[in-house]
mmCIF file of C-alpha atoms in Angstrom:
data_model
loop_
_atom_site.group_PDB
_atom_site.id
_atom_site.type_symbol
_atom_site.label_atom_id
_atom_site.label_comp_id
_atom_site.label_asym_id
_atom_site.label_seq_id
_atom_site.Cartn_x
_atom_site.Cartn_y
_atom_site.Cartn_z
ATOM 1 C CA MET A 1 30.103 -70.190 -106.224
ATOM 2 C CA THR A 2 31.605 -66.823 -107.657
ATOM 3 C CA ILE A 3 32.663 -63.802 -105.252
ATOM 4 C CA VAL A 4 31.839 -60.678 -106.872
ATOM 5 C CA ILE A 5 34.215 -58.492 -106.067
ATOM 6 C CA ILE A 6 33.164 -54.725 -106.799
ATOM 7 C CA ASN A 7 36.158 -52.112 -107.610
ATOM 8 C CA ASN A 8 35.312 -49.047 -105.945
ATOM 9 C CA PHE A 9 38.705 -47.163 -107.713
ATOM 10 C CA GLY A 10 41.082 -48.206 -105.000
ATOM 11 C CA GLN A 11 45.042 -48.879 -104.926
ATOM 12 C CA TYR A 12 44.201 -52.210 -104.700
ATOM 13 C CA ASN A 13 40.833 -53.568 -105.998
ATOM 14 C CA HIS A 14 42.857 -55.709 -108.858
ATOM 15 C CA ARG A 15 45.063 -57.598 -105.360
ATOM 16 C CA ILE A 16 42.462 -58.542 -104.109
ATOM 17 C CA SER A 17 40.869 -60.154 -107.220
ATOM 18 C CA ARG A 18 44.664 -61.711 -107.817
ATOM 19 C CA THR A 19 44.331 -63.080 -103.651
ATOM 20 C CA LEU A 20 41.601 -64.573 -104.373
ATOM 21 C CA GLN A 21 42.844 -66.226 -107.721
ATOM 22 C CA TYR A 22 45.046 -67.236 -106.262
ATOM 23 C CA LEU A 23 43.967 -69.186 -103.516
ATOM 24 C CA LYS A 24 41.343 -70.767 -105.880
ATOM 25 C CA ILE A 25 38.242 -68.679 -104.979
ATOM 26 C CA PRO A 26 36.173 -68.381 -108.645
ATOM 27 C CA CYS A 27 35.135 -64.427 -108.279
ATOM 28 C CA LYS A 28 34.718 -61.531 -110.713
ATOM 29 C CA LEU A 29 36.065 -57.573 -110.588
ATOM 30 C CA MET A 30 33.641 -55.665 -111.317
ATOM 31 C CA PRO A 31 33.125 -51.477 -111.422
ATOM 32 C CA ASN A 32 30.978 -49.732 -108.584
ATOM 33 C CA ARG A 33 28.900 -49.390 -112.179
ATOM 34 C CA THR A 34 27.485 -52.196 -112.591
ATOM 35 C CA ASN A 35 23.744 -52.834 -112.712
ATOM 36 C CA ILE A 36 22.634 -54.590 -110.361
ATOM 37 C CA ASN A 37 20.928 -57.035 -111.805
ATOM 38 C CA ASP A 38 23.930 -57.565 -113.919
ATOM 39 C CA ILE A 39 24.604 -58.468 -110.782
ATOM 40 C CA LYS A 40 22.386 -60.423 -109.991
ATOM 41 C CA LYS A 41 23.043 -63.652 -113.365
ATOM 42 C CA ILE A 42 26.032 -63.941 -111.955
ATOM 43 C CA ASN A 43 24.233 -65.114 -108.599
ATOM 44 C CA PRO A 44 27.148 -64.376 -105.999
ATOM 45 C CA SER A 45 28.089 -66.414 -102.842
ATOM 46 C CA GLY A 46 29.123 -63.556 -101.738
ATOM 47 C CA ILE A 47 30.284 -60.352 -102.700
ATOM 48 C CA ILE A 48 33.298 -57.926 -101.597
ATOM 49 C CA LEU A 49 33.346 -53.785 -101.017
ATOM 50 C CA GLY A 50 37.472 -53.081 -102.710
ATOM 51 C CA GLY A 51 38.669 -49.622 -100.886
ATOM 52 C CA GLY A 52 38.121 -46.390 -102.572
ATOM 53 C CA PRO A 53 39.779 -43.157 -102.836
ATOM 54 C CA SER A 54 36.907 -41.369 -101.551
ATOM 55 C CA ILE A 55 32.906 -40.761 -101.168
ATOM 56 C CA GLU A 56 32.087 -39.656 -103.701
ATOM 57 C CA ARG A 57 33.120 -42.427 -106.686
ATOM 58 C CA ILE A 58 30.886 -45.199 -104.848
ATOM 59 C CA GLY A 59 28.622 -46.078 -107.568
ATOM 60 C CA ASN A 60 25.845 -48.573 -106.600
ATOM 61 C CA SER A 61 27.727 -49.838 -103.329
ATOM 62 C CA LYS A 62 25.426 -49.123 -101.503
ATOM 63 C CA GLU A 63 22.950 -50.609 -103.515
ATOM 64 C CA TYR A 64 24.385 -53.873 -103.292
ATOM 65 C CA ILE A 65 24.610 -53.627 -99.182
ATOM 66 C CA LYS A 66 20.646 -53.305 -99.748
ATOM 67 C CA GLU A 67 19.454 -55.156 -102.157
ATOM 68 C CA PHE A 68 22.154 -58.631 -101.491
ATOM 69 C CA ASP A 69 21.066 -61.309 -98.847
ATOM 70 C CA VAL A 70 24.883 -62.795 -98.921
ATOM 71 C CA PRO A 71 27.144 -62.558 -97.208
ATOM 72 C CA ILE A 72 29.370 -59.228 -97.800
ATOM 73 C CA LEU A 73 32.794 -57.929 -96.357
ATOM 74 C CA GLY A 74 33.553 -54.220 -97.562
ATOM 75 C CA ILE A 75 37.872 -53.685 -96.513
ATOM 76 C CA CYS A 76 38.741 -49.627 -96.433
ATOM 77 C CA LEU A 77 36.406 -47.663 -98.265
ATOM 78 C CA GLY A 78 33.852 -50.371 -98.471
ATOM 79 C CA HIS A 79 33.528 -51.251 -94.593
ATOM 80 C CA GLN A 80 32.870 -47.260 -93.960
ATOM 81 C CA LEU A 81 30.153 -47.876 -96.462
ATOM 82 C CA ILE A 82 28.673 -50.409 -94.524
ATOM 83 C CA ALA A 83 28.372 -48.877 -91.832
ATOM 84 C CA GLU A 84 27.038 -45.831 -93.524
ATOM 85 C CA ALA A 85 23.829 -48.210 -95.219
ATOM 86 C CA TYR A 86 22.679 -48.601 -92.002
ATOM 87 C CA GLY A 87 22.966 -45.353 -90.026
ATOM 88 C CA ALA A 88 26.564 -44.915 -88.488
ATOM 89 C CA ASN A 89 28.764 -41.928 -89.673
ATOM 90 C CA THR A 90 31.549 -41.916 -90.446
ATOM 91 C CA ARG A 91 34.672 -38.685 -89.976
ATOM 92 C CA SER A 92 38.297 -37.841 -90.788
ATOM 93 C CA SER A 93 40.620 -39.590 -89.025
ATOM 94 C CA THR A 94 42.498 -37.974 -86.221
ATOM 95 C CA ARG A 95 45.188 -40.956 -86.109
ATOM 96 C CA GLU A 96 45.193 -41.159 -89.959
ATOM 97 C CA SER A 97 47.519 -44.421 -90.091
ATOM 98 C CA TYR A 98 49.747 -45.468 -93.922
ATOM 99 C CA ALA A 99 51.480 -47.964 -91.844
ATOM 100 C CA GLN A 100 51.654 -52.239 -90.973
ATOM 101 C CA ILE A 101 50.517 -51.420 -87.993
ATOM 102 C CA GLU A 102 48.997 -54.474 -84.921
ATOM 103 C CA LEU A 103 45.408 -55.307 -84.974
ATOM 104 C CA ASP A 104 43.861 -56.640 -82.082
ATOM 105 C CA ILE A 105 40.970 -58.897 -82.228
ATOM 106 C CA LEU A 106 38.452 -58.467 -79.422
ATOM 107 C CA HIS A 107 35.624 -61.628 -80.288
ATOM 108 C CA GLU A 108 36.099 -65.049 -81.662
ATOM 109 C CA ASN A 109 34.716 -65.259 -85.198
ATOM 110 C CA ASP A 110 33.732 -66.761 -88.266
ATOM 111 C CA LEU A 111 36.439 -64.433 -89.905
ATOM 112 C CA PHE A 112 38.809 -64.177 -88.323
ATOM 113 C CA LYS A 113 38.842 -68.002 -87.074
ATOM 114 C CA ASP A 114 42.350 -69.895 -85.921
ATOM 115 C CA LEU A 115 43.714 -66.388 -86.181
ATOM 116 C CA GLY A 116 45.041 -65.960 -82.188
ATOM 117 C CA ASP A 117 44.000 -62.707 -80.914
ATOM 118 C CA LYS A 118 46.659 -60.347 -82.723
ATOM 119 C CA ILE A 119 48.044 -60.551 -86.431
ATOM 120 C CA THR A 120 49.454 -57.767 -88.363
ATOM 121 C CA VAL A 121 47.957 -55.768 -91.212
ATOM 122 C CA TRP A 122 48.756 -53.183 -93.194
ATOM 123 C CA SER A 123 47.264 -50.151 -92.853
ATOM 124 C CA SER A 124 46.052 -47.464 -95.309
ATOM 125 C CA HIS A 125 42.830 -44.916 -95.095
ATOM 126 C CA LYS A 126 42.351 -41.332 -93.946
ATOM 127 C CA ASP A 127 38.646 -42.023 -92.688
ATOM 128 C CA GLU A 128 36.878 -43.652 -90.221
ATOM 129 C CA ILE A 129 33.744 -45.033 -88.720
ATOM 130 C CA GLU A 130 32.638 -42.769 -86.278
ATOM 131 C CA SER A 131 30.361 -45.379 -84.647
ATOM 132 C CA ILE A 132 29.233 -48.534 -85.065
ATOM 133 C CA PRO A 133 25.684 -49.288 -86.914
ATOM 134 C CA GLU A 134 22.471 -50.473 -84.895
ATOM 135 C CA ASN A 135 23.190 -54.729 -84.752
ATOM 136 C CA PHE A 136 26.735 -54.363 -85.322
ATOM 137 C CA GLN A 137 29.598 -55.177 -82.625
ATOM 138 C CA ILE A 138 33.357 -54.247 -82.599
ATOM 139 C CA LEU A 139 35.215 -57.057 -83.902
ATOM 140 C CA ALA A 140 38.587 -55.582 -84.016
ATOM 141 C CA LYS A 141 40.707 -52.395 -82.495
ATOM 142 C CA SER A 142 44.053 -51.074 -83.333
ATOM 143 C CA ASP A 143 45.599 -48.224 -82.165
ATOM 144 C CA LYS A 144 45.350 -46.519 -85.058
ATOM 145 C CA CYS A 145 41.345 -47.021 -85.404
ATOM 146 C CA ASP A 146 39.287 -47.735 -82.801
ATOM 147 C CA ILE A 147 36.754 -49.564 -85.281
ATOM 148 C CA GLU A 148 38.774 -51.588 -86.966
ATOM 149 C CA ALA A 149 36.342 -54.615 -88.118
ATOM 150 C CA ILE A 150 32.668 -54.698 -87.060
ATOM 151 C CA LYS A 151 30.224 -57.821 -87.795
ATOM 152 C CA HIS A 152 26.239 -57.559 -88.347
ATOM 153 C CA ASN A 153 24.919 -59.209 -84.926
ATOM 154 C CA THR A 154 22.211 -61.539 -87.603
ATOM 155 C CA LYS A 155 23.760 -61.476 -90.809
ATOM 156 C CA PRO A 156 26.823 -62.324 -92.780
ATOM 157 C CA ILE A 157 27.641 -58.736 -93.302
ATOM 158 C CA TYR A 158 31.772 -58.215 -92.683
ATOM 159 C CA GLY A 159 33.779 -54.917 -92.492
ATOM 160 C CA ILE A 160 37.525 -53.854 -92.117
ATOM 161 C CA GLN A 161 39.294 -51.288 -91.849
ATOM 162 C CA PHE A 162 42.240 -52.074 -92.942
ATOM 163 C CA HIS A 163 44.073 -54.243 -95.997
ATOM 164 C CA PRO A 164 43.610 -58.341 -96.402
ATOM 165 C CA GLU A 165 44.890 -58.302 -99.678
ATOM 166 C CA VAL A 166 48.508 -56.704 -99.478
ATOM 167 C CA GLN A 167 51.571 -58.617 -98.402
ATOM 168 C CA HIS A 168 52.023 -56.469 -95.608
ATOM 169 C CA THR A 169 48.992 -58.618 -93.993
ATOM 170 C CA PRO A 170 50.407 -61.959 -93.643
ATOM 171 C CA LYS A 171 47.498 -63.881 -92.851
ATOM 172 C CA GLY A 172 45.228 -61.926 -95.190
ATOM 173 C CA PRO A 173 45.069 -65.314 -97.531
ATOM 174 C CA GLU A 174 43.455 -66.946 -94.509
ATOM 175 C CA ILE A 175 41.458 -63.629 -93.890
ATOM 176 C CA PHE A 176 39.636 -64.135 -97.446
ATOM 177 C CA THR A 177 39.477 -68.287 -97.206
ATOM 178 C CA ASN A 178 37.483 -67.674 -94.261
ATOM 179 C CA PHE A 179 35.025 -64.971 -95.804
ATOM 180 C CA TYR A 180 34.832 -67.746 -98.055
ATOM 181 C CA ASN A 181 34.155 -71.167 -96.033
ATOM 182 C CA VAL A 182 30.853 -68.401 -94.820
ATOM 183 C CA CYS A 183 29.936 -67.715 -98.604
ATOM 184 C CA LYS A 184 29.808 -71.915 -98.673
ATOM 185 C CA LYS A 185 27.609 -71.924 -95.568
#
């Protein structure tokens, strides 16, 4: 039951690993250039695509989305990569955000289970999803971003624009625990 964390060179990728370790969730942090077969050898129960500074440094991240039939959680750039892998576009945000914000949860779902309809999260991004891909729904929004969280309608694939791995997202550990519970199903 290992979750593979794909390091897309974002400033918080190691925090994802530390948070999962703190929660006693087995995980392995791997560079985004890792060969798909090397990840298959681990037989991950889930994949987390970490954030990153630019689309030019995504390595094999989009291939992981297409290749693996396990729960996937994309964070920040990982969220945008999921949208792009399924045919949506991203753009520079007109409302860049580097602050603690309030998230409106629009739909009851496994990722935000038992968190209520509003939570405080840390936002740190300059790009965003322009529109949701086909077969996805918007799970959450904020004043800074209309598409803060998405989920595939039939697969356990989630994307979140915000950062649950930092202390400025108080319910971040619960989000990771909820994702791990999805991976155990």
